mmCIF file of C-alpha atoms and ligand atoms in Angstrom:
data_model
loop_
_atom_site.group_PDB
_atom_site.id
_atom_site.type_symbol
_atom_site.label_atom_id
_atom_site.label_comp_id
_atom_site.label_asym_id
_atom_site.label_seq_id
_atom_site.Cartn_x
_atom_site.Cartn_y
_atom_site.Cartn_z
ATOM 1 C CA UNK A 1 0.000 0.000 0.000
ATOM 2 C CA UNK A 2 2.605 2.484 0.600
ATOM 3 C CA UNK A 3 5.352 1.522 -1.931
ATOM 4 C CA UNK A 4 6.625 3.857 -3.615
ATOM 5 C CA UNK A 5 9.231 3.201 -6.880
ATOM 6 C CA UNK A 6 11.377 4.985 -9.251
ATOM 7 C CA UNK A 7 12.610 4.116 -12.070
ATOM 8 C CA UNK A 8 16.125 5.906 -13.329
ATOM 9 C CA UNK A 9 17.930 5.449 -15.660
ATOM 10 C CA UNK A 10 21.784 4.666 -15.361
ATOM 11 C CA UNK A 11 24.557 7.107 -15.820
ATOM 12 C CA UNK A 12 26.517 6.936 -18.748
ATOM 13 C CA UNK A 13 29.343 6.128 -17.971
ATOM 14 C CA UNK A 14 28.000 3.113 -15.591
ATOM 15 C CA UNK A 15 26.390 2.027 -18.523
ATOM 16 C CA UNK A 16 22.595 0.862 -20.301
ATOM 17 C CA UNK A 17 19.925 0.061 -18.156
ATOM 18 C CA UNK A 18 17.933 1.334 -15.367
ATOM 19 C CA UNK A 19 17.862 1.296 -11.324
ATOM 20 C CA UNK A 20 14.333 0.890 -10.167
ATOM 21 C CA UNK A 21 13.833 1.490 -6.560
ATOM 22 C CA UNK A 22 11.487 0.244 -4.543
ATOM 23 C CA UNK A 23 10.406 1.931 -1.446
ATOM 24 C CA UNK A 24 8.225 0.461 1.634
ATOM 25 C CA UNK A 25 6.554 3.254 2.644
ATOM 26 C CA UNK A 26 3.924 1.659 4.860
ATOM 27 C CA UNK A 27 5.809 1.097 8.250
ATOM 28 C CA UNK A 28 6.297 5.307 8.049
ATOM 29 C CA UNK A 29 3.065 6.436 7.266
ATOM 30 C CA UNK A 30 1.356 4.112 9.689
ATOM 31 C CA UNK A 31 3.965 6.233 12.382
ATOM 32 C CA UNK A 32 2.884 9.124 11.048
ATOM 33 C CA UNK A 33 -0.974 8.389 11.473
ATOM 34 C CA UNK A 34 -0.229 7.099 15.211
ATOM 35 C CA UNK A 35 1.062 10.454 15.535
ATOM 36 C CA UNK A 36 -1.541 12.247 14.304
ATOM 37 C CA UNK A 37 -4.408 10.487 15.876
ATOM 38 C CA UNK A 38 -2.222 11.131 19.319
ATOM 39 C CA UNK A 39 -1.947 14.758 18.950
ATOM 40 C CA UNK A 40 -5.561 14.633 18.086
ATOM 41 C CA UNK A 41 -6.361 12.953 20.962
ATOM 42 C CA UNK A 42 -4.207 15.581 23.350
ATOM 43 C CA UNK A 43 -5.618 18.363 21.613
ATOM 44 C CA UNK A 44 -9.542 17.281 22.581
ATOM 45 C CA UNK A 45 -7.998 15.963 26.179
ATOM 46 C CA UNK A 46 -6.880 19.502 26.610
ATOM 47 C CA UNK A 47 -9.396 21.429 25.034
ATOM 48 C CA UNK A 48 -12.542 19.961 27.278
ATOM 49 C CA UNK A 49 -11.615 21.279 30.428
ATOM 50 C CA UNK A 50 -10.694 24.596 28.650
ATOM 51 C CA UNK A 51 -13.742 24.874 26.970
ATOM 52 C CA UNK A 52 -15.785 24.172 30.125
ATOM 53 C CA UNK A 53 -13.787 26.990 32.237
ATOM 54 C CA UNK A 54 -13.906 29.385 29.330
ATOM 55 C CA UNK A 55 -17.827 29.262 29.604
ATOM 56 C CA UNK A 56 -18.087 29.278 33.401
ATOM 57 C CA UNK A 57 -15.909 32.796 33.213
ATOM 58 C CA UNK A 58 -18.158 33.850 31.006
ATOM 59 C CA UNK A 59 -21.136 33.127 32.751
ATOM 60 C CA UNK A 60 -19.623 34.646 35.948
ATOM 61 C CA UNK A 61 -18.873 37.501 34.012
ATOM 62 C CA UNK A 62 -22.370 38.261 32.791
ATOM 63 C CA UNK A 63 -25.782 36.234 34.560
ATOM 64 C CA UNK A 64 -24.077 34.885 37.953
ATOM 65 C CA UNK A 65 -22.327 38.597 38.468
ATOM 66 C CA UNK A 66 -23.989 38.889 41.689
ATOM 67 C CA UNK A 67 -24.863 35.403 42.704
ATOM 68 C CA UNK A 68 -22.107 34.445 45.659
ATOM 69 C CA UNK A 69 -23.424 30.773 45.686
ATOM 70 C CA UNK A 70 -23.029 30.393 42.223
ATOM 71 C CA UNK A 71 -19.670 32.011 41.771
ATOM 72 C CA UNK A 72 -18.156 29.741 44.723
ATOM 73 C CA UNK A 73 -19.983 26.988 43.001
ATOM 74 C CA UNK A 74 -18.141 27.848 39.507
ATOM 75 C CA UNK A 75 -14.952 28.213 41.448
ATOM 76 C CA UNK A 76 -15.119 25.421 42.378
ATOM 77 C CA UNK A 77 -15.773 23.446 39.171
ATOM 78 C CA UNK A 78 -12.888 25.191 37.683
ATOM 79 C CA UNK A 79 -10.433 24.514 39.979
ATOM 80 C CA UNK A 80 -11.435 21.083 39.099
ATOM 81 C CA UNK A 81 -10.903 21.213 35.593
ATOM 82 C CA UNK A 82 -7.261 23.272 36.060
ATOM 83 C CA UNK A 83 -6.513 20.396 38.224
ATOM 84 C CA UNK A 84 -7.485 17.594 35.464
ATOM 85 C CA UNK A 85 -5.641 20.072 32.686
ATOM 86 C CA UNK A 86 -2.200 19.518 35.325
ATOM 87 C CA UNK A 87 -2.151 15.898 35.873
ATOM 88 C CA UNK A 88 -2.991 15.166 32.092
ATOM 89 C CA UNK A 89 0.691 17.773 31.182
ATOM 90 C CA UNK A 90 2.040 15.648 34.046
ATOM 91 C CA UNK A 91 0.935 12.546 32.719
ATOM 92 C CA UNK A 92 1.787 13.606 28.606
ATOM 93 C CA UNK A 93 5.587 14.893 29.922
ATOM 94 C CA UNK A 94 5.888 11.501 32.102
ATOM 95 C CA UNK A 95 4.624 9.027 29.358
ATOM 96 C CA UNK A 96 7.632 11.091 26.791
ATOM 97 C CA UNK A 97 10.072 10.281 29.252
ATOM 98 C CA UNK A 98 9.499 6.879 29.902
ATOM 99 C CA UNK A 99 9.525 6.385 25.663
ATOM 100 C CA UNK A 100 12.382 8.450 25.297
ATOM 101 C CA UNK A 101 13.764 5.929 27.862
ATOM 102 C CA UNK A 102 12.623 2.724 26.810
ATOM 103 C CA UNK A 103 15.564 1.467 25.007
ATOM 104 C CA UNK A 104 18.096 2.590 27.540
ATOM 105 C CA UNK A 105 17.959 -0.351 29.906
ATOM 106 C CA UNK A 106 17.845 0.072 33.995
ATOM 107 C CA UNK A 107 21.294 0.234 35.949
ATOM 108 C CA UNK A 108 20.266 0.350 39.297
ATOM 109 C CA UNK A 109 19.440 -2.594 41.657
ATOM 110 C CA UNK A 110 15.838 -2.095 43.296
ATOM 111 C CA UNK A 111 14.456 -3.615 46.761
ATOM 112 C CA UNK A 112 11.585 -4.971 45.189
ATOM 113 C CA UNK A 113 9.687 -5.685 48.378
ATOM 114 C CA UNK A 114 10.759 -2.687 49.961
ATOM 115 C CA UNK A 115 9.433 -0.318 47.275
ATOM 116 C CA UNK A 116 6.535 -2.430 46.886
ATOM 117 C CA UNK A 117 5.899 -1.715 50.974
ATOM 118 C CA UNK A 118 6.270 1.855 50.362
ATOM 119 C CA UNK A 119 4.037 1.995 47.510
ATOM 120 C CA UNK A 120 1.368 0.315 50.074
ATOM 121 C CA UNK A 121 1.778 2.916 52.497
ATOM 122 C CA UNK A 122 1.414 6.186 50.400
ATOM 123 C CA UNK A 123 -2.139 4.906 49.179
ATOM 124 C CA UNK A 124 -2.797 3.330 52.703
ATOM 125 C CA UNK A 125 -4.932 6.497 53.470
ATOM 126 C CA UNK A 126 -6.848 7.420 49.819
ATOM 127 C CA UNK A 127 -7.834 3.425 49.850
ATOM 128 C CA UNK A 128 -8.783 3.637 53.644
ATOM 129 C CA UNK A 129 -11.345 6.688 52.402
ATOM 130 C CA UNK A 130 -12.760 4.680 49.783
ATOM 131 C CA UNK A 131 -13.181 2.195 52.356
ATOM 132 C CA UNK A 132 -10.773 -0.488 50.645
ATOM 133 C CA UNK A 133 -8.481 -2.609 52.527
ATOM 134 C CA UNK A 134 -4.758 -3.130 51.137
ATOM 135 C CA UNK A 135 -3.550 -6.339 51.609
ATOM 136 C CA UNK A 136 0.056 -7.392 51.268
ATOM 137 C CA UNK A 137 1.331 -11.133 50.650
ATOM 138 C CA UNK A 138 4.856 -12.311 49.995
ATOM 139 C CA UNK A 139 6.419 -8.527 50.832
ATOM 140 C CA UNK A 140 8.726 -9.940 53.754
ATOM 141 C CA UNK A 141 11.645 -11.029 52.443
ATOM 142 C CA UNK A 142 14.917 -9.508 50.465
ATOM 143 C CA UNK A 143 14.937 -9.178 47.195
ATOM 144 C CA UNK A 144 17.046 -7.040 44.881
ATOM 145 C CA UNK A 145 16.499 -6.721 41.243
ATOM 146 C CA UNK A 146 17.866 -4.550 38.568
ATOM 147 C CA UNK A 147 15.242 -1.670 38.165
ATOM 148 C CA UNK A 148 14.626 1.745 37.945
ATOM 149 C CA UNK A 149 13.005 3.148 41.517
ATOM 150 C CA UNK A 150 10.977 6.189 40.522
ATOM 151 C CA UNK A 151 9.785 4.335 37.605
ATOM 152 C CA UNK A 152 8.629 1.005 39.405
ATOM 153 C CA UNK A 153 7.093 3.270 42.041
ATOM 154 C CA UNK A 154 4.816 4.767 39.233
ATOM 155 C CA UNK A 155 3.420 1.805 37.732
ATOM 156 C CA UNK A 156 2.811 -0.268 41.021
ATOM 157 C CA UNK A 157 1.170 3.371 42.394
ATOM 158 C CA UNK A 158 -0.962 3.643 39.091
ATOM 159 C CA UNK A 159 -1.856 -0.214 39.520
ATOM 160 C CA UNK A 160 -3.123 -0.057 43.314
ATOM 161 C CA UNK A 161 -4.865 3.420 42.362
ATOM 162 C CA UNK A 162 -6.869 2.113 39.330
ATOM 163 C CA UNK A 163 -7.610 -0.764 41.703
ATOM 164 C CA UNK A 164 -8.441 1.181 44.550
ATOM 165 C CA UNK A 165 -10.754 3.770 41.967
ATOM 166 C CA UNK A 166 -12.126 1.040 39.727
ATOM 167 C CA UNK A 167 -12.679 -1.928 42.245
ATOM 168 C CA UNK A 168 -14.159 -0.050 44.998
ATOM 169 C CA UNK A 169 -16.847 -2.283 45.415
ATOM 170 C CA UNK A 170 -14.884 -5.181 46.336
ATOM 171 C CA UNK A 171 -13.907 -3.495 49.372
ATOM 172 C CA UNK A 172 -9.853 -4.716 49.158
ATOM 173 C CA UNK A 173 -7.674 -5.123 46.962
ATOM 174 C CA UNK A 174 -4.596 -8.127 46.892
ATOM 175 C CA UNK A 175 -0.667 -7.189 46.504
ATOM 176 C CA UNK A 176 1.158 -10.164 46.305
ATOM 177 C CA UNK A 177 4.804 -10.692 45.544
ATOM 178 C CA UNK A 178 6.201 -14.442 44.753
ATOM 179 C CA UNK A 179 8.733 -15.974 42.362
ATOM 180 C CA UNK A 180 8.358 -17.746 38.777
ATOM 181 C CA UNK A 181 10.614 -20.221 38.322
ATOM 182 C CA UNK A 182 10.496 -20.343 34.050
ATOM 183 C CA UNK A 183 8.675 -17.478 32.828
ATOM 184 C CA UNK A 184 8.871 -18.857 29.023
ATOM 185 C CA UNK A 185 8.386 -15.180 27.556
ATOM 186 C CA UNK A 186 11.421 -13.633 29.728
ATOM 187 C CA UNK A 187 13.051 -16.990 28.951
ATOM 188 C CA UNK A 188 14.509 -17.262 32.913
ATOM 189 C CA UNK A 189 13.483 -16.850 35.771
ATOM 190 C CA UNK A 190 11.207 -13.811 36.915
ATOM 191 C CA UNK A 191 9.372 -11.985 40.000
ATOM 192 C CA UNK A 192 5.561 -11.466 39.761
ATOM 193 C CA UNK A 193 3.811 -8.858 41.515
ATOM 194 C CA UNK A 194 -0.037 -8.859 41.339
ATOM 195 C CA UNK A 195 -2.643 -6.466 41.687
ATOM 196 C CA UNK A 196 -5.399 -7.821 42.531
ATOM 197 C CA UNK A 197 -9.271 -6.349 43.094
ATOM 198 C CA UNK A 198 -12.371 -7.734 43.536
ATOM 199 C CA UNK A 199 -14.740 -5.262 41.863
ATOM 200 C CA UNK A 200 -16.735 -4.773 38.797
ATOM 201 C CA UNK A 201 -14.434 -6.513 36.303
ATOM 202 C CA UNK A 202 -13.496 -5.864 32.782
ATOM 203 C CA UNK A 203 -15.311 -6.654 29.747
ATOM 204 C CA UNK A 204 -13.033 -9.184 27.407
ATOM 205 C CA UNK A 205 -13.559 -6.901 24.542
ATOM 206 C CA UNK A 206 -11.002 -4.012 26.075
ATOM 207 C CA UNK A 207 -8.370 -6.163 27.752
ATOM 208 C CA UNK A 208 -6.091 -6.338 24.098
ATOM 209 C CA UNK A 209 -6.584 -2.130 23.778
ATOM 210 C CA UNK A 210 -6.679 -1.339 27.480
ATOM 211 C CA UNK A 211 -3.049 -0.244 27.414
ATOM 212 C CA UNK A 212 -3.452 2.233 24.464
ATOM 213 C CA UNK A 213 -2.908 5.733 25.323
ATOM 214 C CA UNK A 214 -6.567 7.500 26.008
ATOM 215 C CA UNK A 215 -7.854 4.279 26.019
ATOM 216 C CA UNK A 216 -10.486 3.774 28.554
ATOM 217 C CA UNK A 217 -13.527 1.823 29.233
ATOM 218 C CA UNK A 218 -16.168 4.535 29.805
ATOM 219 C CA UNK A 219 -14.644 7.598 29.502
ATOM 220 C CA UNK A 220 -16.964 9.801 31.047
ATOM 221 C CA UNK A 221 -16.648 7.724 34.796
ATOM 222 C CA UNK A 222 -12.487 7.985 34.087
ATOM 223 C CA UNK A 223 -12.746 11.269 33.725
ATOM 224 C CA UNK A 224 -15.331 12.045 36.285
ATOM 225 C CA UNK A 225 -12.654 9.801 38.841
ATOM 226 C CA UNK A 226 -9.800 12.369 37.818
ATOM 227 C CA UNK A 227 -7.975 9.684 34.995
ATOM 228 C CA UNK A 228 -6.145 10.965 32.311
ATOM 229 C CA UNK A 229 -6.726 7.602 30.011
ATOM 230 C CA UNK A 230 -2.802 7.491 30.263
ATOM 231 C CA UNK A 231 -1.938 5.694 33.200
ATOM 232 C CA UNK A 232 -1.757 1.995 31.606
ATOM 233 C CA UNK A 233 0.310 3.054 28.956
ATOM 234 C CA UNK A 234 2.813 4.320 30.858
ATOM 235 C CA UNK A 235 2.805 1.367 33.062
ATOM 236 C CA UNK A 236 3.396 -0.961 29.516
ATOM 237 C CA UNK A 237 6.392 1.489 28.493
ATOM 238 C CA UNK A 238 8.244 1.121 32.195
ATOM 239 C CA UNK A 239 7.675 -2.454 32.338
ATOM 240 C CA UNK A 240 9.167 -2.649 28.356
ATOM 241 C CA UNK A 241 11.736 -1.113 29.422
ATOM 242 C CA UNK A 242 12.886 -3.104 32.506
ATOM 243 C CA UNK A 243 12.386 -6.120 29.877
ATOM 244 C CA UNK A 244 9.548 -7.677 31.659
ATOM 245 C CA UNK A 245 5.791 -8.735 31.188
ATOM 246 C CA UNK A 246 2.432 -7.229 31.887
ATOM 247 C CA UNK A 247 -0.516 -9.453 32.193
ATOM 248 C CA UNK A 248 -4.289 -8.945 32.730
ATOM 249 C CA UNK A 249 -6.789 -11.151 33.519
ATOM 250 C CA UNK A 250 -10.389 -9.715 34.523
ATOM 251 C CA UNK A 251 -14.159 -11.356 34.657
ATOM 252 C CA UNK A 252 -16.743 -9.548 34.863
ATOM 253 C CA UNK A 253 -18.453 -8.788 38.359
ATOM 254 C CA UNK A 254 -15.559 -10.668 39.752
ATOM 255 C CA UNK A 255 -12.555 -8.238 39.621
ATOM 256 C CA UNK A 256 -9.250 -7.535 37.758
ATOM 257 C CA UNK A 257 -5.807 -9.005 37.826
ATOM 258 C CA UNK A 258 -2.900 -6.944 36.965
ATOM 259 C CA UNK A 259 0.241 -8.499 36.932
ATOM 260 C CA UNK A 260 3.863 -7.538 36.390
ATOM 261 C CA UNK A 261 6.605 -10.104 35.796
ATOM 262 C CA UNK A 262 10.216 -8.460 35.890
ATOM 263 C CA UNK A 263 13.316 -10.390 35.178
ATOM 264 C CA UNK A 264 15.563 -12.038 37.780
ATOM 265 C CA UNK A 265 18.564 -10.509 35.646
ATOM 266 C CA UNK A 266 18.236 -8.386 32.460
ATOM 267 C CA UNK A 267 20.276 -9.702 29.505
ATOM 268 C CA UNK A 268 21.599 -8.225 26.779
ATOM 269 C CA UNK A 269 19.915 -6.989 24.109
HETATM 270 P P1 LIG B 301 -7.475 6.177 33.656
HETATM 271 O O1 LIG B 301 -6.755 7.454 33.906
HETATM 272 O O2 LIG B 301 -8.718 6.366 32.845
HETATM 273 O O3 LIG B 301 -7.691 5.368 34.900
HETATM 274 P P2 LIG B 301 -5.629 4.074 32.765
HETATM 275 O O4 LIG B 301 -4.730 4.053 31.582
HETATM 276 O O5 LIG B 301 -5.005 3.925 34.115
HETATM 277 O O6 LIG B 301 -6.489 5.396 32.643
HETATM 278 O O7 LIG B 301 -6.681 2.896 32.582
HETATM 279 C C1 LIG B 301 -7.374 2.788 31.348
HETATM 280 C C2 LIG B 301 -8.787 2.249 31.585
HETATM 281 O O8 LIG B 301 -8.706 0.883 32.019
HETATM 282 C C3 LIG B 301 -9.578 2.955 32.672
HETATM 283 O O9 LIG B 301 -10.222 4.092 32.166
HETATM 284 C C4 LIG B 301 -10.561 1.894 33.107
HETATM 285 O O10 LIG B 301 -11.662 1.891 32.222
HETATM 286 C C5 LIG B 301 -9.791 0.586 32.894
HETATM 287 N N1 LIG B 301 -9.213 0.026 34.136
HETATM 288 C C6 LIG B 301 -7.937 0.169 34.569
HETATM 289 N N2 LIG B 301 -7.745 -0.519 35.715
HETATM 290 C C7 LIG B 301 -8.917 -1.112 36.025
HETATM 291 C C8 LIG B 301 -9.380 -1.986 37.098
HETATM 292 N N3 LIG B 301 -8.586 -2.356 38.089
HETATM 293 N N4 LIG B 301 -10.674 -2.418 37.041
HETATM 294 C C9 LIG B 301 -11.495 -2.037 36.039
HETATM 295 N N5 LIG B 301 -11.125 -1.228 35.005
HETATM 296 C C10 LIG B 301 -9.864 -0.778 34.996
#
């Protein structure tokens, strides 16, 4: 579909004939669309809280003037939307990062458990208000793998938070730590951590896409929750990177499984 050839003929001096070259200009142009359709995407991500506060400074401009209740009311509402507008920059610069990164692989040695354990107790008090108990299994022992901190932090955070937001209704949600002897895609051994919740479950349909940037299930309760659609894909570019696996299993009504397998030892290449 995208070739592309030219046909020229041969210098003199090289002698008769021609050179025909034939380009493959498919693999490009499907980059290019990708691209396109993502700065698409930003563009609406950006402009719907913009176009909401735009119109509630307009309407405290002119009808709600006078009206206190209202006014705090808009306020309010906008500070929202500024809010959504900063964690979906944060999210855009973080996501660049981690792809500008993703070839370059992880020197540093992580405490696996340790990290894990911290991760626990930064969310211990926004799953506590949602009324979801963490629960930690195999996080008692040493383990040191090669890693990058800050980047393992975020995609075990974003896990237990998208557990926490979207399996409320199980009430708790399952952290558990434990070793695979053969993982046959990392072709050694690996470590698994899990993320389990016991809440409304995935439709089959979205599992394949659910790690697509902007990709979410119903976007209006993501975006009502504070997600940015980008969470997920960030998780699958850190977990690239460290040359490990990420797995999701979900049944609907029963809860989610999100699972990341990381290498005992990176090799090359
Ligand atoms: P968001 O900012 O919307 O949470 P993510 O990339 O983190 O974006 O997740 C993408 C979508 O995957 C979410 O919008 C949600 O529909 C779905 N999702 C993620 N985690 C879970 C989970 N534990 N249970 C149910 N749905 C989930």
């Amino acid at each position: 579909i995208g070739a592309e050839v030219t046909v020229s003929p041969l210098p003199a001096n090289i002698g008769k004939g021609a050179l025909i070259a034939v380009m493959d200009n498919s693999v490009a142009e499907e980059a290019e669309q990708t691209r396109r359709d993502f700065v698409a995407n930003v563009s609406h991500e950006l402009r719907t809280p913009l176009t909401a506060m735009i119109g509630f400074i307009e309407t405290l401009r002119g009808p709600a003037r006078n009206d206190a209740a209202a006014r705090d009311r808009f306020l309010d509402i906008m500070e929202r939307e500024a809010n959504r507008m900063n964690r979906l920059v944060h999210d855009l610069l973080s996501l660049s990062r981690v792809q500008a990164e993703e070839r370059r692989r992880p020197s540093a040695k992580v405490d696996l458990p340790g990290l894990l354990r911290g991760v626990l107790a930064t969310l211990h008090h926004s799953a506590e208000d949602s009324g979801v108990t963490l629960e930690a299994e195999g996080l008692d022992r040493e383990l040191h793998l090669p890693g990058d901190p800050d980047q393992l932090v975020q995609v075990f955070q974003n896990l237990i938070e998208n557990a926490i937001k979207y399996g409320v209704s199980g009430k708790r949600v399952r952290v558990t730590l434990k070793r695979i002897r053969h993982e046959p895609l990392l072709r050694g051994p690996g470590w698994a951590v899990e993320i389990r919740d016991f809440g409304e479950g995935i439709d089959e349909m979205h599992l394949p896409r659910l790690t697509e940037r902007f990709y979410r299930v119903d976007t209006h309760r993501s975006r009502a929750q504070g997600g940015t659609g980008l969470g997920l894909a960030i998780v699958k570019h850190i977990v690239n990177r460290h040359r490990g696996r990420l797995r999701i299993t979900s049944t609907k009504g029963e809860g989610s499984s999100f699972t990341v397998i990381l290498p005992e030892t990176l090799q090359r290449g």
